[in-house]
PDB file of C-alpha atoms in Angstrom:
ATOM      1  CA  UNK E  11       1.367 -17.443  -5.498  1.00 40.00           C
ATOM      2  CA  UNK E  12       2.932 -16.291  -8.985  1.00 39.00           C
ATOM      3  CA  UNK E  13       6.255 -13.937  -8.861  1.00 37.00           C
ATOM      4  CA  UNK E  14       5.436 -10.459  -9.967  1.00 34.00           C
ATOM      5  CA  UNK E  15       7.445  -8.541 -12.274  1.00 36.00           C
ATOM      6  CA  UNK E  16       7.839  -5.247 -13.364  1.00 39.00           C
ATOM      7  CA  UNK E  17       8.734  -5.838 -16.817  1.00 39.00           C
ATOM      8  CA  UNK E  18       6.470  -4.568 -19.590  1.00 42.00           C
ATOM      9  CA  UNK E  19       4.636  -1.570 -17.365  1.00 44.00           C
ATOM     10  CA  UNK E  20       5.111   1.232 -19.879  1.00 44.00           C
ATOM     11  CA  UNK E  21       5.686   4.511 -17.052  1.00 43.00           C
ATOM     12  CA  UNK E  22       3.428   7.315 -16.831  1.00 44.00           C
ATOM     13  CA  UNK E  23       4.888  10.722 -16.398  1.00 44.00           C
ATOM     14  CA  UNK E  24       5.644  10.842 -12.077  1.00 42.00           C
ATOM     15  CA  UNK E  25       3.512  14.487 -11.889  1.00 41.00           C
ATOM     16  CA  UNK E  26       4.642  17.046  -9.519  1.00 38.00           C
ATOM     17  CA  UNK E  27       1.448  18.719  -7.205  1.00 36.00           C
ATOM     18  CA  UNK E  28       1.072  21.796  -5.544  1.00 31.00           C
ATOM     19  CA  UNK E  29      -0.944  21.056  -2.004  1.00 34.00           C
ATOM     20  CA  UNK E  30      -0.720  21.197   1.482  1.00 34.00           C
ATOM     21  CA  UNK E  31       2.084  18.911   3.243  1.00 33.00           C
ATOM     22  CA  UNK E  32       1.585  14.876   4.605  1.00 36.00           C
ATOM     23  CA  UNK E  33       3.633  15.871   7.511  1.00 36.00           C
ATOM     24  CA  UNK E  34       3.928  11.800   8.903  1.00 37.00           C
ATOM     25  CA  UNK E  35       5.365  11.273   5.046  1.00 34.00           C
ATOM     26  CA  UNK E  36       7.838  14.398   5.077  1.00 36.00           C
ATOM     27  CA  UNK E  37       8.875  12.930   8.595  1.00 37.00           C
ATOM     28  CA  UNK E  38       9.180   9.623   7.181  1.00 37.00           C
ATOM     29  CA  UNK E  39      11.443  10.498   4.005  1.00 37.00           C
ATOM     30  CA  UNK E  40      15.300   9.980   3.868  1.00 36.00           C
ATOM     31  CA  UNK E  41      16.232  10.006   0.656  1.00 37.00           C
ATOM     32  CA  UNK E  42      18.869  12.360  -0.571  1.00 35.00           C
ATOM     33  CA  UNK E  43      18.285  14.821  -3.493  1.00 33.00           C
ATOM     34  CA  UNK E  44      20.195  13.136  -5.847  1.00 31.00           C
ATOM     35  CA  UNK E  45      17.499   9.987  -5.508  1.00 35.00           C
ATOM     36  CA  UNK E  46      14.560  11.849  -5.123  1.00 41.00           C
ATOM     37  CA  UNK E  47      11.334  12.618  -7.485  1.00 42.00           C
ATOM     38  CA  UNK E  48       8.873  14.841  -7.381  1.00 41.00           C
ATOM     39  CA  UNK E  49       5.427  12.998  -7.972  1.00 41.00           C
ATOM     40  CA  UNK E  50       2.297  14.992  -9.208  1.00 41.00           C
ATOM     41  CA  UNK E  51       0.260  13.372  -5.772  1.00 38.00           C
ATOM     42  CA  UNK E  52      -1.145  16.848  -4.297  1.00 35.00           C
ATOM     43  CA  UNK E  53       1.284  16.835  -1.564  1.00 30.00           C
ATOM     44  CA  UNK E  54       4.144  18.965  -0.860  1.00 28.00           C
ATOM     45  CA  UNK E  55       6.924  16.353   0.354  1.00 32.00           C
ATOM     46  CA  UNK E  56      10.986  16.135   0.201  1.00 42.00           C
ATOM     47  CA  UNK E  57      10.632  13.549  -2.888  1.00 77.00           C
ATOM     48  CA  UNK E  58      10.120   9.681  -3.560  1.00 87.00           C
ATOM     49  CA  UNK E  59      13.631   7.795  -3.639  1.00 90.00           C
ATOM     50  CA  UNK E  60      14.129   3.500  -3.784  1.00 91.00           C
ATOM     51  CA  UNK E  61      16.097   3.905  -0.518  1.00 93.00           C
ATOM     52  CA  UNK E  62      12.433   5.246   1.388  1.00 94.00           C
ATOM     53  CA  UNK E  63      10.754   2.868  -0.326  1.00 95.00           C
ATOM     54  CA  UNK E  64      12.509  -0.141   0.729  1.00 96.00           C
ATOM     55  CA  UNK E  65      12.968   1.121   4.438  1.00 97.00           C
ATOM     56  CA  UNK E  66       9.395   1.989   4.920  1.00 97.00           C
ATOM     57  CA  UNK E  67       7.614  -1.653   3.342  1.00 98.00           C
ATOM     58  CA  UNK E  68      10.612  -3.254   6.083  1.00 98.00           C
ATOM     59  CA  UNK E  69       8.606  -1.098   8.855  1.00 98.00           C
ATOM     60  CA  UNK E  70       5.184  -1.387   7.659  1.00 98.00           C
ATOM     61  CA  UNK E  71       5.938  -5.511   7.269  1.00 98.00           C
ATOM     62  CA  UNK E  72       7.110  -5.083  11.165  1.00 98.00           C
ATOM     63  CA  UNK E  73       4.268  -3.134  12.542  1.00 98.00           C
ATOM     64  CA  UNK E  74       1.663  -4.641  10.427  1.00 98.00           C
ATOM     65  CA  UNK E  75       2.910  -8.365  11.524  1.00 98.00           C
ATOM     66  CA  UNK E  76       2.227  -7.278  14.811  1.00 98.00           C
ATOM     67  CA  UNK E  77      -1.013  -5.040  14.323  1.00 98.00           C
ATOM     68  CA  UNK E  78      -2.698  -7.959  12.526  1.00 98.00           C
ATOM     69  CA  UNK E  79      -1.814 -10.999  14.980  1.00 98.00           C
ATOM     70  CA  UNK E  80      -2.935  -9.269  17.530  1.00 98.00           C
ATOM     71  CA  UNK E  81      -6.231  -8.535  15.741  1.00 98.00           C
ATOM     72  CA  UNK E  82      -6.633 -12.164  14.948  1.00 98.00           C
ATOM     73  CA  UNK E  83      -5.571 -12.853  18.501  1.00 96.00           C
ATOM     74  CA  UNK E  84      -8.942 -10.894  19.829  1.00 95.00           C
ATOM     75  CA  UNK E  85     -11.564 -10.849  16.382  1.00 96.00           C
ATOM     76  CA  UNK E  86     -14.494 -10.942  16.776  1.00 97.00           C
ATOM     77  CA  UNK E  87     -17.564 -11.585  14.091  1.00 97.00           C
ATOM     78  CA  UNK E  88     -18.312  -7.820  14.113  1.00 97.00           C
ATOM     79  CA  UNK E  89     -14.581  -7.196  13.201  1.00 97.00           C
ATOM     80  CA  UNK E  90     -13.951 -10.091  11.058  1.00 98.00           C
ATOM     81  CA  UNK E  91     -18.049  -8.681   9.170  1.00 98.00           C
ATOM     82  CA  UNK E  92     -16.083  -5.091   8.688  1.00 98.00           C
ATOM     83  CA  UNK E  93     -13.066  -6.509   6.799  1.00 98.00           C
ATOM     84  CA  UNK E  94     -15.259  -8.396   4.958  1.00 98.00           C
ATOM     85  CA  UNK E  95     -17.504  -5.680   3.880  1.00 98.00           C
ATOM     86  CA  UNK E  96     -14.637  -3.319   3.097  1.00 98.00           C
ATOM     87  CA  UNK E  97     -12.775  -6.251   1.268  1.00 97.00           C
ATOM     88  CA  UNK E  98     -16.090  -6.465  -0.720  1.00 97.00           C
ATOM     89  CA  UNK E  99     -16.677  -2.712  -2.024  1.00 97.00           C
ATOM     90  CA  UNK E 100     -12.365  -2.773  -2.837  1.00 95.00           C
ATOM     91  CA  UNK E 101     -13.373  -5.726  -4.755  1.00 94.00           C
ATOM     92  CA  UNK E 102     -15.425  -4.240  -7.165  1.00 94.00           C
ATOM     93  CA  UNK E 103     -13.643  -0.765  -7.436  1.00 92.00           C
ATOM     94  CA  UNK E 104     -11.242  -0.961 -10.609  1.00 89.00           C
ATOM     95  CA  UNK E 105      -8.074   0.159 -10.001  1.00 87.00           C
ATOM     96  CA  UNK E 106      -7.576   2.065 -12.615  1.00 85.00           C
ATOM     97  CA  UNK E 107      -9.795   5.066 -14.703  1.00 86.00           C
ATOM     98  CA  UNK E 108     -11.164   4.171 -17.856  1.00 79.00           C
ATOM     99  CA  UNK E 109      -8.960   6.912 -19.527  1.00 71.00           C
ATOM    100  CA  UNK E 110      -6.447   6.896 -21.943  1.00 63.00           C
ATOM    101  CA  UNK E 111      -3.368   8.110 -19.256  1.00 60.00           C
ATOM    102  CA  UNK E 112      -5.176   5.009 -17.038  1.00 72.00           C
ATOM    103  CA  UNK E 113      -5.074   7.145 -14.048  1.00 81.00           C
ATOM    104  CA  UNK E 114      -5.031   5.849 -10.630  1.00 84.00           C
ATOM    105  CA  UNK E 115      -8.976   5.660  -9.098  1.00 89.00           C
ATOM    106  CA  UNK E 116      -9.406   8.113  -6.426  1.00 91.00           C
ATOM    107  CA  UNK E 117     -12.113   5.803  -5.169  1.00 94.00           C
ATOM    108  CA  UNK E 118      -9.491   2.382  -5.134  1.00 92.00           C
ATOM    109  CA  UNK E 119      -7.072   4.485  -3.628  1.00 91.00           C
ATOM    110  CA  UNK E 120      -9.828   5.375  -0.452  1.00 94.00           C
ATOM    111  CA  UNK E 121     -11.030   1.787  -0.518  1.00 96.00           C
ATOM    112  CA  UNK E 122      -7.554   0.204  -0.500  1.00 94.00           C
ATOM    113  CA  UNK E 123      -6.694   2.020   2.477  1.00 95.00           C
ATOM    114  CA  UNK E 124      -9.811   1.566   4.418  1.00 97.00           C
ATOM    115  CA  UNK E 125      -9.585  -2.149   3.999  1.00 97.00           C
ATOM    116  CA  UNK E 126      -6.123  -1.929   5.574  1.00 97.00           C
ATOM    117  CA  UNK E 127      -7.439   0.152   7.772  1.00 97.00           C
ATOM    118  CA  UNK E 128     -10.265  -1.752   9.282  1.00 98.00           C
ATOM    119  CA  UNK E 129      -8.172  -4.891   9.275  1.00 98.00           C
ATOM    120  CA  UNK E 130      -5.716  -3.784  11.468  1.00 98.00           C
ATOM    121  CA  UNK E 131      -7.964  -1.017  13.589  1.00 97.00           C
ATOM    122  CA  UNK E 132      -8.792  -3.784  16.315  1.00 97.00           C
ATOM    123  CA  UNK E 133      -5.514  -4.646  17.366  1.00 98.00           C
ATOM    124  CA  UNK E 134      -5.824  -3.245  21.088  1.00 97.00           C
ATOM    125  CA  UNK E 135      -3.342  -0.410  20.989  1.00 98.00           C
ATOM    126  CA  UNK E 136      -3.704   2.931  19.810  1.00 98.00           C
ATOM    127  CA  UNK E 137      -0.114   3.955  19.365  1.00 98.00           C
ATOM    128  CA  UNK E 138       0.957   0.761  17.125  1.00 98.00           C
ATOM    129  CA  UNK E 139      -2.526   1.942  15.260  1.00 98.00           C
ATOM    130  CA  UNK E 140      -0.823   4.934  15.144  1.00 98.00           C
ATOM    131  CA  UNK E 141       2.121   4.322  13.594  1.00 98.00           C
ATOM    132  CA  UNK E 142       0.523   2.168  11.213  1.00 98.00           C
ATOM    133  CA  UNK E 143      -1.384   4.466   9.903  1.00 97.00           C
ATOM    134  CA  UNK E 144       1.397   6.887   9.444  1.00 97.00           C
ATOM    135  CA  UNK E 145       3.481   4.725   7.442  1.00 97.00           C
ATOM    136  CA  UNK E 146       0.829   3.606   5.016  1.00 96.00           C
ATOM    137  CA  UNK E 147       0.150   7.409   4.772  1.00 94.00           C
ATOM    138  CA  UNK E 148       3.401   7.216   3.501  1.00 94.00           C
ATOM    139  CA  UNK E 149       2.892   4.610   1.606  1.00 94.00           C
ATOM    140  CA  UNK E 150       0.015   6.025  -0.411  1.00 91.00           C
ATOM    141  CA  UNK E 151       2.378   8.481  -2.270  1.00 89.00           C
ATOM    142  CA  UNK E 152       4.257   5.832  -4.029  1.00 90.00           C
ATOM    143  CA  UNK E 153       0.733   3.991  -4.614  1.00 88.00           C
ATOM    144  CA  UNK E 154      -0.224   7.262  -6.420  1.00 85.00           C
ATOM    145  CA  UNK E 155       2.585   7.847  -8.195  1.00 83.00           C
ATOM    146  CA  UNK E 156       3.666   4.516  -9.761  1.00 84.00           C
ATOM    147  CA  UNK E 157       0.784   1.654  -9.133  1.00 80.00           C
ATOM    148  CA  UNK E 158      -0.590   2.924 -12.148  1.00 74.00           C
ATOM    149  CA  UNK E 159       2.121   1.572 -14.060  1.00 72.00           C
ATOM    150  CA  UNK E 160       2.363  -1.662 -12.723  1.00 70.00           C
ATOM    151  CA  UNK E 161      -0.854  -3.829 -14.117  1.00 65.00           C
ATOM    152  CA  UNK E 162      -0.961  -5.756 -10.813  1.00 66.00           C
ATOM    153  CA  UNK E 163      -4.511  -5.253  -9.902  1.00 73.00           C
ATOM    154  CA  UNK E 164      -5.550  -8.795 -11.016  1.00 83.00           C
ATOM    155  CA  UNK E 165      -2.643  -9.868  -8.739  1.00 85.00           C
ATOM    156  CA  UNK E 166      -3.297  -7.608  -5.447  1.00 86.00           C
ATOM    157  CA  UNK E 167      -6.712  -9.080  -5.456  1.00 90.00           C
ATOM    158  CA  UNK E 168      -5.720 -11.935  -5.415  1.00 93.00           C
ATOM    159  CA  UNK E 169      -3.262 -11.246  -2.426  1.00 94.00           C
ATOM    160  CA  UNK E 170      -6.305  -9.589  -0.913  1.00 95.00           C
ATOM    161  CA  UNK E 171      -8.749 -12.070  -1.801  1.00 96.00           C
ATOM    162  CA  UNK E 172      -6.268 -14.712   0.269  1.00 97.00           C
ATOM    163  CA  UNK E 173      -6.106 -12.279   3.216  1.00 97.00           C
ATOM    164  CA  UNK E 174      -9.721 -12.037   3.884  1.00 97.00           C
ATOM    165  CA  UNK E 175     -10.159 -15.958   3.951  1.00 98.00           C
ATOM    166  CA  UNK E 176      -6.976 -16.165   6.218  1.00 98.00           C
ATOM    167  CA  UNK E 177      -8.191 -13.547   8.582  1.00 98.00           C
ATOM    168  CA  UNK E 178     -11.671 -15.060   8.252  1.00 97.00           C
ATOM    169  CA  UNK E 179     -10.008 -18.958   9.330  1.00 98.00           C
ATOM    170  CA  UNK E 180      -8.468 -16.906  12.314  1.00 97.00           C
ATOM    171  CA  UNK E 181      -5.066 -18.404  10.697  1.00 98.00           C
ATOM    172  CA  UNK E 182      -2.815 -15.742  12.343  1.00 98.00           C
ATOM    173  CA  UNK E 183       0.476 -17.191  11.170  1.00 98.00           C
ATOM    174  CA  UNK E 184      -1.041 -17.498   7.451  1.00 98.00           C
ATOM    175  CA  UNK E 185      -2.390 -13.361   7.354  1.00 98.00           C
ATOM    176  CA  UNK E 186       1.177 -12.259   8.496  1.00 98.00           C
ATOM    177  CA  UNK E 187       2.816 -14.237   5.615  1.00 98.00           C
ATOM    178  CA  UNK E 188       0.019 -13.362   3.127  1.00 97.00           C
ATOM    179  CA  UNK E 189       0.519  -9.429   4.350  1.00 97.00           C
ATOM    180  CA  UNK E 190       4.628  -9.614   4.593  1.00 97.00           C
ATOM    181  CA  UNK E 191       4.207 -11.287   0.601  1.00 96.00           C
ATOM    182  CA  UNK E 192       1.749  -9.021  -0.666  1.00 95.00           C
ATOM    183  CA  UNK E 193       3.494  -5.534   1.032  1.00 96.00           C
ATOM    184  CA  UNK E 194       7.086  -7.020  -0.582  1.00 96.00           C
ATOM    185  CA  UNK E 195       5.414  -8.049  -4.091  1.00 92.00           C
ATOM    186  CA  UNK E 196       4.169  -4.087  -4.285  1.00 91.00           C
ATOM    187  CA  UNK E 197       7.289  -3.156  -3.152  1.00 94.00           C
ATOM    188  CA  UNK E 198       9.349  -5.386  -5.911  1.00 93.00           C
ATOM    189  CA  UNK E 199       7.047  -3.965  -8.696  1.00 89.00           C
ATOM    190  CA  UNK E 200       7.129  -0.026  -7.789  1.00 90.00           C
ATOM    191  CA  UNK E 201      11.053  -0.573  -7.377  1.00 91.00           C
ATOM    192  CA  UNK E 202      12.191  -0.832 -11.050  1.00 89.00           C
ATOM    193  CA  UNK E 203       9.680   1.774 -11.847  1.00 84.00           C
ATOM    194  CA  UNK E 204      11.151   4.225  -9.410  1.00 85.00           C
ATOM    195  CA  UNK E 205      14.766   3.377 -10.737  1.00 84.00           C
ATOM    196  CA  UNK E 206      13.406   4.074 -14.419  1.00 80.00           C
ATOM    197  CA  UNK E 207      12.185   7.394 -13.359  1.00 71.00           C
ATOM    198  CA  UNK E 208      14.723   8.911 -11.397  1.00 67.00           C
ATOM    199  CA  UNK E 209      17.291   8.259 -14.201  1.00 62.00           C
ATOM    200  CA  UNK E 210      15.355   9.644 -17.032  1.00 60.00           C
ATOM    201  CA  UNK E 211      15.068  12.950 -14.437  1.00 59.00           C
ATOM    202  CA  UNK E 212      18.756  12.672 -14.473  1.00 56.00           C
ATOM    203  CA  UNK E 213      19.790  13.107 -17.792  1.00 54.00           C
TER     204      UNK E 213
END
């Protein structure tokens, strides 16, 4: 697969929202004040900082790794028909409104995360479940905040598009490299815009 860069995304104001608290993200945050931003997401949390960012893709890539081999280790057609169905209506959900601010798509944002969802709900233990669902909780606030920016929707399908036919071959060591590259190329993408925005809020 093609390198992603940042370069070029033109950043949309981070918005600051007045609703009831993630709690599993507020547990989850470590950044300091100086670092952090307050996105417009609907959820009350301590702020979005680079050094969260980076820490929690490191421990999704972990848990993740583990959820999804030991999915593949024990699919079954019923499984592997779910992640192809949600991979399907993701598929043909823009990720972006057809707006002129190009909003993130409440209804990509629900399908995203029920694809990851399903994919990795059949991996045999509830707590790693768990815990992966708390850190892509977590996750989802950056997703909101800054994949708008980052025109990589032609490339995450791609990354998606990869992990279905891996998961689908019952190639476990090929989905765990598809998922660590496609968590890390998000990652690389929201980084620079995160770093643009919290020193234009410090000046």
């Amino acid at each position: 697969m093609n390198s992603f860069r940042a370069s070029g995304c033109a950043l949309p104001p981070l918005p600051a929202r007045t609703a009831s608290a993630s709690t599993s993200f507020e547990r989850r945050s470590t950044a300091s004040p100086a670092r952090a931003v307050e996105p417009n997401c609907g959820f009350s949390v301590r702020g979005l900082s680079v050094e969260d960012l980076v820490d929690l893709v490191a421990q999704r890539v972990a848990l993740e790794s583990i959820a999804l081999r030991q999915c593949i280790e024990h699919s079954s057609p019923d499984w592997q028909a779910s992640v192809l169905a949600a991979h399907h209506r993701l598929r043909k959900t823009p990720l972006t409104l057809d707006d002129e601010a190009k909003s993130l798509n409440p209804l990509w944002v629900s399908r995203h995360d029920d694809f990851h969802r399903v994919m990795l709900e059949a991996c045999g233990s509830p707590r790693l479940f768990q815990m992966v669902r708390q850190l892509a909780d977590a996750a989802e606030m950056y997703h909101r905040a800054l994949l708008p920016a980052c025109g990589r929707d032609e490339a995450m399908e791609r990354e998606h598009e990869a992990l279905l036919d891996a998961i689908l071959a019952e190639d476990a060591d090929g989905a765990v490299d598809i998922l660590k590259a496609h968590l890390e190329r998000t990652r690389d993408v929201m980084v620079p815009l995160l770093n643009e925005a919290t020193d234009s809020q410090a000046h």
